[in-house]
Coordinates of C-alpha atoms in Angstrom, one line a residue:
Chain D
M100 CA 0.1 0.3 0.2
E101 CA 1.1 3.3 -0.9
P102 CA 0.3 6.0 1.7
N103 CA -0.3 9.5 -0.1
I104 CA 2.6 11.7 -0.2
D105 CA 1.3 14.5 2.3
S106 CA 0.1 12.0 5.4
G107 CA 3.6 10.1 4.5
F108 CA 5.3 12.9 5.2
L109 CA 3.6 13.9 8.2
S110 CA 3.6 10.1 9.4
A111 CA 7.7 10.0 8.8
T112 CA 8.5 13.5 10.7
L113 CA 6.1 12.1 13.6
L114 CA 8.3 8.8 13.3
I115 CA 11.4 10.1 13.5
F116 CA 10.1 12.5 16.7
L117 CA 8.7 9.4 18.4
S118 CA 11.6 7.4 17.5
A119 CA 14.2 10.0 18.7
A120 CA 12.6 9.8 21.9
F121 CA 11.8 6.6 23.2
T122 CA 13.7 3.9 21.3
N123 CA 16.9 6.3 20.9
N124 CA 16.7 8.1 23.7
I125 CA 19.5 10.2 24.3
L126 CA 19.6 9.8 27.6
L127 CA 19.3 6.6 28.4
A128 CA 19.5 4.7 25.1
R129 CA 23.0 6.9 23.9
F130 CA 23.8 8.0 27.5
L131 CA 24.6 11.2 26.4
G132 CA 24.3 14.3 29.3
M133 CA 24.6 12.0 32.1
C134 CA 26.5 15.0 33.9
S135 CA 23.5 17.7 33.9
V136 CA 21.3 14.5 35.1
L137 CA 23.5 13.6 37.9
G138 CA 23.6 17.7 38.9
V139 CA 20.4 18.8 38.0
S140 CA 17.9 16.2 38.6
K141 CA 17.2 16.4 42.7
K142 CA 14.3 17.7 42.2
V143 CA 11.4 17.4 39.8
D144 CA 10.9 21.0 39.3
T145 CA 14.8 22.2 38.2
S146 CA 14.4 19.5 36.3
M147 CA 11.4 20.7 34.5
G148 CA 13.5 23.6 34.3
L149 CA 16.9 22.4 32.7
G150 CA 14.4 20.2 30.4
V151 CA 12.0 22.4 29.0
A152 CA 15.3 24.4 28.1
V153 CA 16.7 21.7 26.8
I154 CA 14.2 20.6 24.5
F155 CA 14.3 24.2 22.9
V156 CA 18.3 24.5 22.3
T157 CA 18.2 20.9 21.1
T158 CA 15.5 21.6 18.3
A159 CA 17.1 25.3 17.7
T160 CA 20.2 24.3 16.9
S161 CA 19.7 21.4 14.9
G162 CA 17.9 23.2 12.8
I163 CA 20.7 25.5 12.4
N164 CA 23.3 22.8 12.2
Y165 CA 21.6 21.2 9.7
I166 CA 21.6 24.3 7.5
V167 CA 25.2 25.6 8.1
Y168 CA 26.2 21.8 7.5
N169 CA 24.2 21.4 4.7
Y170 CA 24.3 24.7 2.8
L171 CA 27.6 26.0 4.0
L172 CA 30.0 23.2 5.2
I173 CA 29.2 20.4 2.2
P174 CA 29.3 22.6 -0.4
L175 CA 32.7 23.9 1.2
E176 CA 34.4 20.2 1.6
L177 CA 34.8 21.3 5.4
E178 CA 32.9 18.2 6.6
Y179 CA 35.5 17.5 9.3
L180 CA 35.1 20.7 10.9
R181 CA 31.3 20.0 11.7
L182 CA 32.2 19.3 15.6
I183 CA 34.4 22.7 16.2
T184 CA 31.8 24.5 14.1
F185 CA 28.5 22.8 15.7
I186 CA 30.4 23.4 19.6
V187 CA 30.9 27.2 18.5
I188 CA 27.3 27.5 17.0
I189 CA 25.6 26.0 20.4
A190 CA 27.4 28.2 22.4
S191 CA 26.7 31.3 20.9
F192 CA 23.3 30.2 20.7
V193 CA 22.2 29.7 24.2
Q194 CA 23.9 33.0 25.1
L195 CA 21.9 34.7 22.5
V196 CA 19.5 33.1 24.0
E197 CA 19.9 33.3 27.3
M198 CA 20.1 37.5 26.5
I199 CA 16.5 37.1 24.9
V200 CA 15.0 35.6 28.1
E201 CA 16.3 38.1 30.7
R202 CA 15.4 41.1 28.6
V203 CA 11.5 39.5 27.5
S204 CA 10.9 37.5 31.0
L205 CA 12.7 38.0 34.3
V206 CA 10.7 35.5 35.8
L207 CA 11.3 32.8 33.0
Y208 CA 15.3 34.4 33.2
N209 CA 15.2 33.2 37.3
A210 CA 13.0 29.9 36.2
L211 CA 15.8 28.5 33.5
G212 CA 19.3 31.5 34.4
I213 CA 21.5 29.2 35.7
F214 CA 20.2 26.0 33.8
L215 CA 21.4 27.5 30.3
P216 CA 24.5 28.2 31.2
L217 CA 24.9 24.5 31.8
I218 CA 23.5 23.3 28.6
T219 CA 26.3 25.1 26.3
V220 CA 28.3 22.3 27.9
N221 CA 25.6 19.5 27.8
C222 CA 27.0 16.9 25.0
A223 CA 23.7 15.8 24.9
I224 CA 22.7 18.8 22.8
L225 CA 26.1 18.4 20.3
G226 CA 25.3 14.8 20.0
V227 CA 22.1 15.3 18.8
S228 CA 23.5 17.8 16.3
L229 CA 26.4 15.1 14.8
F230 CA 23.4 11.8 14.9
M231 CA 21.2 14.2 13.0
I232 CA 23.7 14.9 10.2
G233 CA 24.6 10.9 10.0
Q234 CA 21.3 10.4 8.7
P235 CA 19.6 11.9 5.4
Y236 CA 17.0 14.1 6.8
S237 CA 15.1 16.8 5.5
F238 CA 15.3 20.1 7.4
L239 CA 11.6 19.4 8.5
E240 CA 12.6 15.9 9.4
A241 CA 16.0 17.2 11.4
L242 CA 13.6 19.4 13.7
S243 CA 11.6 17.0 14.2
F244 CA 14.7 14.6 15.4
G245 CA 16.1 17.6 17.3
A246 CA 12.6 18.0 19.2
G247 CA 12.5 14.5 19.7
S248 CA 15.7 14.3 21.4
G249 CA 15.2 17.0 23.4
F250 CA 12.2 15.7 24.3
G251 CA 13.3 12.1 25.2
W252 CA 15.9 14.0 27.9
F253 CA 13.3 16.0 29.3
L254 CA 11.3 12.7 29.8
A255 CA 14.3 10.9 31.4
I256 CA 15.1 13.5 33.6
M257 CA 11.5 14.6 34.8
L258 CA 11.1 10.7 35.4
I259 CA 14.7 10.4 37.3
G260 CA 13.7 13.8 39.2
G261 CA 10.2 12.2 40.6
I262 CA 12.0 8.8 41.7
R263 CA 15.0 10.9 43.6
E264 CA 12.5 12.9 44.8
K265 CA 10.4 9.8 46.2
I266 CA 13.5 8.0 47.5
N267 CA 15.5 11.2 48.9
E268 CA 14.2 10.5 53.0
N269 CA 15.0 6.5 52.3
A270 CA 17.6 5.2 54.1
L271 CA 20.7 4.2 51.6
P272 CA 23.9 2.8 52.5
K273 CA 26.2 5.4 52.5
G274 CA 28.2 4.8 49.7
L275 CA 25.3 5.0 47.4
A276 CA 23.7 7.9 47.9
G277 CA 23.5 11.0 45.5
P278 CA 25.1 9.8 42.3
G279 CA 25.5 6.5 42.9
I280 CA 22.0 5.4 43.3
T281 CA 21.0 8.0 40.7
L282 CA 23.0 5.8 38.0
I283 CA 21.9 2.3 39.2
I284 CA 17.9 4.2 38.7
I285 CA 19.5 5.5 35.0
G286 CA 20.7 1.9 34.4
I287 CA 17.2 0.2 35.4
M288 CA 15.6 2.8 33.6
A289 CA 17.9 2.0 30.6
L290 CA 16.5 -1.4 30.9
A291 CA 12.9 -0.9 30.7
F292 CA 13.8 2.0 27.2
V293 CA 15.3 -1.1 25.5
G294 CA 11.3 -2.6 25.2
F295 CA 11.2 0.4 22.9
S296 CA 14.1 -0.9 20.7
G297 CA 13.0 -1.9 17.3
M298 CA 9.6 -0.8 17.9
I299 CA 10.6 2.3 14.9
S300 CA 13.5 2.2 13.0
I301 CA 14.8 5.3 11.6
Chain J
M461 CA 46.4 20.5 -0.1
L462 CA 47.3 24.4 0.6
A463 CA 44.1 25.4 -0.6
S464 CA 41.7 23.1 1.6
I465 CA 43.4 24.2 4.6
L466 CA 43.2 27.9 3.9
T467 CA 40.1 27.3 3.3
A468 CA 39.5 25.7 6.7
L469 CA 41.1 28.6 8.4
V470 CA 39.2 31.0 6.6
F471 CA 35.9 29.1 7.3
L472 CA 36.7 28.7 11.0
T473 CA 38.0 32.2 11.8
A474 CA 34.9 33.6 10.0
T475 CA 32.7 31.8 11.9
T476 CA 34.0 32.4 15.2
L477 CA 34.5 36.1 14.3
I478 CA 30.8 36.8 13.1
L479 CA 29.5 34.4 15.8
S480 CA 31.0 37.1 18.3
L481 CA 30.5 39.8 16.8
L482 CA 26.6 39.1 17.0
L483 CA 26.6 38.3 20.5
I484 CA 28.7 41.7 21.4
I485 CA 26.0 43.5 18.9
A486 CA 23.1 41.6 20.4
E487 CA 24.4 42.3 23.8
K488 CA 24.4 45.8 23.4
W489 CA 21.3 45.7 21.6
I490 CA 19.5 43.1 23.2
L491 CA 20.7 44.1 27.0
N492 CA 20.9 47.7 26.3
Y493 CA 18.9 49.4 29.5
G494 CA 19.8 53.0 29.1
P495 CA 20.6 55.3 31.9
C496 CA 19.5 53.9 35.3
T497 CA 19.4 56.0 38.8
I498 CA 20.3 54.2 42.0
D499 CA 19.6 56.4 44.7
V500 CA 21.2 55.5 48.1
N501 CA 19.7 56.0 51.5
N502 CA 16.5 58.0 50.3
G503 CA 18.6 60.5 48.1
Q504 CA 21.7 60.7 50.2
K505 CA 23.1 59.9 47.1
V506 CA 21.9 59.5 43.3
I507 CA 23.8 57.8 41.2
D508 CA 23.6 57.9 37.3
I509 CA 24.9 54.6 35.2
Q510 CA 24.4 52.6 32.1
G511 CA 22.0 49.8 33.1
G512 CA 23.1 46.5 32.6
S513 CA 26.0 45.5 34.9
S514 CA 25.6 44.3 38.8
L515 CA 24.4 46.3 41.4
L516 CA 28.1 45.7 43.0
N517 CA 30.3 46.7 39.9
S518 CA 27.7 50.2 39.6
L519 CA 28.4 51.0 42.7
S520 CA 32.2 49.9 43.7
E521 CA 32.4 52.1 40.0
N522 CA 30.8 55.0 42.4
E523 CA 33.0 54.7 45.0
I524 CA 30.6 52.9 47.2
F525 CA 32.5 49.9 48.2
I526 CA 30.2 46.9 49.6
P527 CA 32.4 43.8 51.2
S528 CA 32.7 41.0 48.5
A529 CA 35.5 38.1 48.5
C530 CA 33.9 35.9 46.2
G531 CA 34.4 38.6 43.4
G532 CA 30.8 38.8 42.1
R533 CA 30.7 34.9 41.9
G534 CA 27.4 34.9 44.1
S535 CA 29.4 32.3 46.8
C536 CA 30.4 34.8 50.1
A537 CA 27.1 36.7 51.3
Y538 CA 29.0 39.5 52.2
C539 CA 27.4 42.4 49.6
K540 CA 24.1 42.1 50.7
V541 CA 22.7 45.3 50.6
K542 CA 18.6 46.6 50.6
V543 CA 16.9 46.7 47.5
T544 CA 13.7 48.3 47.9
Q545 CA 12.6 49.4 44.7
G546 CA 13.3 47.9 41.1
G547 CA 15.9 44.8 42.3
G548 CA 13.6 42.9 40.1
P549 CA 12.4 38.7 41.5
L550 CA 15.3 37.3 43.8
S551 CA 17.3 35.1 41.8
P552 CA 18.1 31.1 42.6
I553 CA 21.4 32.1 43.3
E554 CA 20.5 34.3 46.0
E555 CA 17.9 32.6 48.1
P556 CA 19.8 29.7 49.7
Y557 CA 22.1 32.3 51.3
L558 CA 18.9 34.5 52.8
S559 CA 17.0 33.7 55.5
E560 CA 13.2 34.5 56.3
Q561 CA 13.5 37.7 57.6
E562 CA 16.2 39.4 55.1
I563 CA 14.0 37.9 52.2
K564 CA 11.0 39.8 53.8
D565 CA 13.1 42.7 54.7
N566 CA 14.4 42.8 50.8
V567 CA 17.5 42.2 51.7
R568 CA 20.0 41.0 48.3
L569 CA 22.9 40.3 46.9
S570 CA 23.9 43.1 45.3
C571 CA 25.9 40.9 43.0
Q572 CA 23.2 39.0 41.4
V573 CA 21.1 42.2 41.2
K574 CA 21.2 43.8 37.6
V575 CA 20.6 47.1 37.4
R576 CA 17.5 47.3 34.6
E577 CA 15.8 49.8 36.1
D578 CA 16.1 52.7 38.6
I579 CA 16.6 51.3 41.9
K580 CA 16.3 52.5 45.4
I581 CA 19.0 51.3 47.9
Q582 CA 19.6 51.3 51.6
I583 CA 22.8 50.7 52.8
P584 CA 24.8 51.8 56.4
D585 CA 25.9 55.1 56.5
E586 CA 29.7 53.9 57.1
L587 CA 29.7 52.0 53.6
F588 CA 30.2 55.9 52.2
N589 CA 33.0 56.6 53.4
A590 CA 34.8 53.2 53.6
R591 CA 37.4 52.5 50.2
L592 CA 39.2 49.6 48.9
F593 CA 43.0 49.7 50.1
K594 CA 45.7 47.8 48.8
A595 CA 48.7 47.1 51.5
V596 CA 52.0 45.4 51.9
T597 CA 52.6 43.6 55.0
A598 CA 55.5 46.0 56.8
S599 CA 55.3 43.9 60.5
K600 CA 54.2 40.7 62.2
K601 CA 55.1 41.3 65.8
M602 CA 54.0 39.1 68.6
L603 CA 52.8 40.4 71.8
T604 CA 51.9 37.3 73.8
Y605 CA 52.1 33.9 73.3
D606 CA 49.0 34.2 70.7
I607 CA 48.5 37.7 70.4
M608 CA 50.0 39.4 67.2
E609 CA 50.4 42.7 65.8
L610 CA 49.9 43.4 62.0
G611 CA 51.5 46.4 60.7
F612 CA 50.6 47.3 56.7
D613 CA 51.9 50.0 54.8
L614 CA 48.9 51.1 52.7
V615 CA 49.8 51.5 48.9
E616 CA 46.8 52.1 47.1
P617 CA 45.1 54.6 47.9
D618 CA 48.3 55.2 50.4
E619 CA 46.4 57.2 53.2
I620 CA 43.8 56.7 55.1
E621 CA 41.3 59.1 57.3
F622 CA 39.1 57.4 60.4
T623 CA 38.4 57.7 64.0
A624 CA 40.1 56.0 66.4
G625 CA 38.0 52.7 67.1
Q626 CA 36.8 51.8 64.0
Y627 CA 37.9 49.0 62.4
I628 CA 38.9 47.6 58.6
Q629 CA 37.7 44.4 57.0
L630 CA 40.8 42.1 56.1
E631 CA 40.3 39.8 53.2
S632 CA 42.6 36.6 53.5
R633 CA 43.7 34.3 50.9
E634 CA 43.6 31.2 50.1
Y635 CA 45.2 28.4 51.4
K636 CA 45.2 24.7 51.4
G637 CA 41.7 23.8 52.4
A638 CA 40.4 27.2 53.3
D639 CA 38.9 29.4 50.7
S640 CA 39.3 33.6 51.3
V641 CA 37.4 35.0 53.9
I642 CA 36.5 38.5 55.1
R643 CA 37.4 39.4 58.7
A644 CA 36.7 42.7 60.7
Y645 CA 39.6 43.7 62.8
S646 CA 39.4 46.9 64.7
I647 CA 42.3 49.7 63.9
S648 CA 45.5 49.9 66.6
S649 CA 47.4 52.7 65.0
L650 CA 46.5 56.2 65.6
P651 CA 44.4 58.5 63.1
S652 CA 47.6 61.0 62.6
E653 CA 49.4 58.0 61.2
K654 CA 47.5 58.1 57.7
K655 CA 49.9 55.9 56.2
K656 CA 49.8 52.4 58.1
I657 CA 47.4 50.1 59.6
E658 CA 47.8 48.3 62.4
L659 CA 45.9 45.3 63.9
I660 CA 45.9 43.6 67.2
M661 CA 45.0 39.9 66.3
R662 CA 44.2 36.8 68.3
R663 CA 45.2 33.3 67.5
V664 CA 41.6 31.4 67.0
P665 CA 41.8 27.9 67.1
E666 CA 40.9 26.4 63.6
G667 CA 39.8 30.8 62.8
I668 CA 40.2 31.0 58.9
C669 CA 41.0 34.3 58.6
T670 CA 43.8 34.3 61.6
T671 CA 45.7 31.0 60.4
W672 CA 46.2 32.5 57.4
A673 CA 47.3 35.6 59.1
F674 CA 49.7 33.7 61.6
D675 CA 50.6 30.8 59.6
H676 CA 50.4 32.2 55.8
L677 CA 50.5 35.9 55.5
K678 CA 54.7 36.5 55.0
E679 CA 56.6 40.1 55.4
G680 CA 55.9 42.1 51.7
Q681 CA 53.1 40.1 50.9
E682 CA 50.1 42.5 49.7
V683 CA 46.9 42.3 50.9
S684 CA 43.7 44.1 50.4
L685 CA 41.5 45.3 53.3
S686 CA 38.8 47.9 52.6
G687 CA 37.6 51.0 55.4
P688 CA 36.9 52.5 57.9
Y689 CA 34.2 51.0 59.3
G690 CA 31.7 52.0 62.4
D691 CA 30.7 54.0 65.4
F692 CA 32.8 52.8 68.2
K693 CA 34.9 56.1 69.1
L694 CA 35.5 58.3 72.2
Q695 CA 32.4 60.7 72.3
D696 CA 32.7 64.5 72.4
T697 CA 31.7 64.9 75.7
D698 CA 33.2 65.6 79.4
A699 CA 32.2 63.0 81.2
P700 CA 34.6 60.6 82.6
A701 CA 35.1 57.3 80.6
I702 CA 35.9 53.9 81.6
F703 CA 37.5 51.5 78.9
I704 CA 37.0 47.6 79.4
A705 CA 38.8 45.1 77.1
G706 CA 40.6 41.9 76.5
G707 CA 42.5 40.1 74.3
S708 CA 42.5 41.7 71.5
G709 CA 39.9 44.2 72.0
M710 CA 42.7 46.1 73.4
A711 CA 43.2 47.6 69.9
P712 CA 40.1 49.9 69.7
I713 CA 41.1 51.0 72.6
W714 CA 44.6 51.1 72.7
S715 CA 44.0 53.3 69.4
I716 CA 41.9 55.8 71.6
L717 CA 44.3 56.4 74.5
R718 CA 47.2 57.3 72.2
H719 CA 45.0 59.7 70.2
M720 CA 43.2 60.9 73.8
H721 CA 47.3 62.0 74.2
E722 CA 48.1 63.3 71.7
K723 CA 45.0 65.4 71.3
N724 CA 45.1 66.6 74.5
I725 CA 42.1 65.1 75.5
N726 CA 41.5 65.5 79.4
K727 CA 39.0 63.1 80.8
K728 CA 38.9 61.1 83.7
S729 CA 39.4 57.7 82.3
Y730 CA 40.2 54.4 83.8
Y731 CA 41.2 51.1 82.0
F732 CA 40.1 47.7 82.9
F733 CA 41.6 44.8 80.9
S734 CA 40.8 41.4 81.6
G735 CA 43.6 38.6 81.3
R736 CA 43.7 35.2 82.5
I737 CA 46.9 35.0 83.7
Y738 CA 50.0 37.7 83.7
D739 CA 51.4 36.3 80.1
D740 CA 48.3 37.6 78.3
L741 CA 49.1 40.9 79.3
F742 CA 50.5 43.3 76.7
F743 CA 51.7 46.8 76.3
T744 CA 51.6 47.0 80.1
D745 CA 54.5 49.0 80.1
E746 CA 53.3 51.6 77.6
L747 CA 49.8 51.9 79.4
F748 CA 51.4 51.9 83.3
G749 CA 53.4 54.8 81.5
L750 CA 50.2 56.5 80.1
E751 CA 49.0 57.3 83.5
K752 CA 52.0 59.7 83.5
K753 CA 51.2 61.2 80.1
L754 CA 47.1 61.8 80.5
S755 CA 45.9 63.7 82.8
D756 CA 43.7 61.6 85.0
F757 CA 44.1 58.3 83.8
K758 CA 44.0 54.8 85.4
Y759 CA 45.2 51.3 83.9
V760 CA 43.9 48.2 85.9
P761 CA 44.7 44.8 84.2
C762 CA 42.7 42.4 86.1
L763 CA 44.0 37.8 86.0
T764 CA 41.0 35.6 86.3
R765 CA 43.4 32.9 86.5
E766 CA 46.9 33.9 87.4
P767 CA 48.2 31.5 90.3
E768 CA 47.7 32.6 93.5
H769 CA 51.5 32.8 95.0
S770 CA 53.0 34.5 91.7
S771 CA 54.5 37.8 92.4
W772 CA 51.8 39.6 90.6
K773 CA 50.9 42.9 92.5
G774 CA 47.7 43.8 90.6
E775 CA 44.1 42.5 90.4
R776 CA 43.0 39.2 90.9
G777 CA 39.5 38.5 89.1
R778 CA 36.6 39.0 86.9
I779 CA 36.3 43.0 85.8
P780 CA 32.7 42.8 87.3
E781 CA 34.0 41.7 90.5
I782 CA 36.8 44.5 90.8
L783 CA 34.8 47.5 89.2
P784 CA 32.8 48.4 92.4
R785 CA 35.8 49.0 94.2
Y786 CA 37.3 51.5 91.4
I787 CA 33.5 53.1 90.5
P788 CA 31.5 52.8 93.5
D789 CA 28.8 55.1 91.8
A790 CA 28.9 55.4 88.0
Q791 CA 26.2 57.7 87.2
E792 CA 28.4 60.6 85.3
Y793 CA 30.3 58.1 83.6
E794 CA 30.6 57.0 79.9
A795 CA 31.9 53.3 79.3
Y796 CA 33.7 51.9 76.3
L797 CA 34.1 48.3 75.6
C798 CA 36.0 45.8 73.5
G799 CA 36.0 42.2 73.7
S800 CA 34.0 38.9 73.8
S801 CA 30.3 39.3 74.2
A802 CA 30.5 37.2 77.4
L803 CA 32.6 39.8 79.3
I804 CA 30.5 42.5 77.3
E805 CA 27.2 41.3 78.7
A806 CA 28.8 40.7 82.2
C807 CA 30.3 43.9 82.5
C808 CA 27.3 46.0 80.8
S809 CA 24.9 44.5 83.8
K810 CA 27.3 45.5 86.3
L811 CA 27.5 48.7 85.1
S812 CA 23.7 49.3 85.4
E813 CA 23.8 48.1 88.5
L814 CA 26.3 51.1 89.6
G815 CA 24.5 53.7 88.3
L816 CA 25.4 53.9 84.4
K817 CA 23.0 54.6 81.6
D818 CA 22.6 52.0 78.9
E819 CA 22.5 55.1 76.4
K820 CA 26.0 56.0 77.4
M821 CA 28.1 52.7 77.3
Y822 CA 29.7 52.2 74.2
F823 CA 30.9 48.5 72.5
D824 CA 32.4 46.8 69.9
K825 CA 31.6 43.1 69.9
F826 CA 33.3 40.2 69.0
E827 CA 31.4 37.0 67.6

C-alpha cells in the first residue's frame, strides 16, 4: 500500500520524533548528557526547567546546524570541521537565548537562568546535531529529530527527578547516596527503554 | 592541499568572528537598559549609570564599596544590601544565602542584582566613607603567646582617614583547604599615622583568617582591606570614661587612649583589661606610662587565673567584681567596651547596677 505523499510526510516526521524520544532516547539509550542529569535531577521542578531548556535548544540548534552543515560545510568540503563548528554555534546560540530570555521575561530567566549556561556544555545537544547529520533528513525532519531527542531527554530527567524526590528520605547505604543510586536508577530505566527498541527504526 | 587548509582556516575564523560579533551586537542591543539611577539611602546619593551591570559593580565604580570576597560569583554572601525598589525577582542563586527575615526585608546579594531600571537601596552610612585599599604587610610582631600585632603599609590609596576606634575588613588569601574570607579587625594604630594600619589579632583555633595571618601571611606580601567602618569612637563630651577590654579587644582602646594623649583630650578615665594569666598582658609598660602622660588616667589589668603565689601585685578576679571598688557610683560615666560578648554582657549588667545609663555604653562586640 502506498500512502499518499501528504500523510507519508507527516507520519515520517512524527515517526522520527517518536523514535528519537523513545527508541533512541538520547539519555537512556545513548547515555549522553549524563553530567547535568546527575547534577540537576534532585527535584522535579529544576529537572523540568533544565528539560524545557534542552528541548528548546536541541530543536533550534539542530535546525541551525542542519543549514550550516548542508549549505556551508558540504559545498566547501569542510565536513570534518563539523564538530568544532557545531560547538561554537551551540555556545553562541545559548548565549543569545540567555540574553533574549533575560530581556523578555525575568521570571523565566530566573527559572531557567542557571540552567542555560549548563546546556552549553551538555554533550546531549552536540550529540543530537552529530546524529542528525548522519541521517538523510530533510530540514523539517531534522527539526523533528532535534525536538524528539530533546523531549526524550526531558522525559528521562523528569522521571529520574521524580524517583529521586521519592527516595530522598530513604535510608541508603552511605556510598550509594547521591550519584551512585542515581546511576543505578538510570541503568534500570535504560533497561526499560530497551523494550522500545526495534519498535520503530529510523 | 594548501587551498583546503586555507579554506578551513578562513571558514573557522570567519565563523567565530561572525558569531562573536553577533553576540557583541546582541548584547549591546538586547541588554541595553539605557541610563538608570541608583538612589542610595533615600536621596543621600543618587548615581547615574548605564543599566546592565550588577549593582555591586555599579556601586564600586562610583566609589561605594560593598564588602565582597568572592568577586561577584554569588558564593560569599557578604555583599548584602537592602533593595527597596527595582531589584527584580529573587534569583535562585541568592535564595540559599538569605534568611526568611532578610527576604521579607528585601535584602539582596548586590552581585546578583542587575541594574535594569531605576533602583533604590539602603546601605549603612559607614559604607559611604569606606574605601578599598591595597596594602603591603610591613610587620608581624607577637605581643603574647597568642596575640599578634600586624602592621600594613598602605599602597593604593596610600592614606586613610579614620577615627580612633573604627575597624577595617581584611581579606585573607586562599591557602590549603581554606577559601578566601573577609573578617573585621579594629585598627590599633593612630588616626594621625595615615599611611599605615595596625591590627591586633588573637589566634582563633581553626579560624580561617587568623590561621592565614599567623601561619601563611609573609612580610612584604600584598593584601587587600576595606574600611574604615564602625561607629565605636570616643564621644565628644566631658564625662569621665571607663574603658573595658579583653584580649585583642585592646586594639580600638589602645588607639583611642593614644589619640587622647596626642590631641590633649583630658578626661578622667579608667581602663580595665582582662586576662587569664600574667602572660596575657601586653603593652603593660606603655599603658602604665600613659598614667603619667594623660591627666587623670588609671590602668587596671585584672587577671582571672593567675596562680595565687605568683609575684603579681595587681588585681585578681573578673572585671565585674573589681569595678565597684574603683567606681562605686558610675552615674556620671561613659563606658567603652571591646571584647568577647560574654565579657561585654557581664560588664554591662554590672555597670547598670552601678548606675550607668544604657545609652552611655558603647561597644564593639566580637562574635
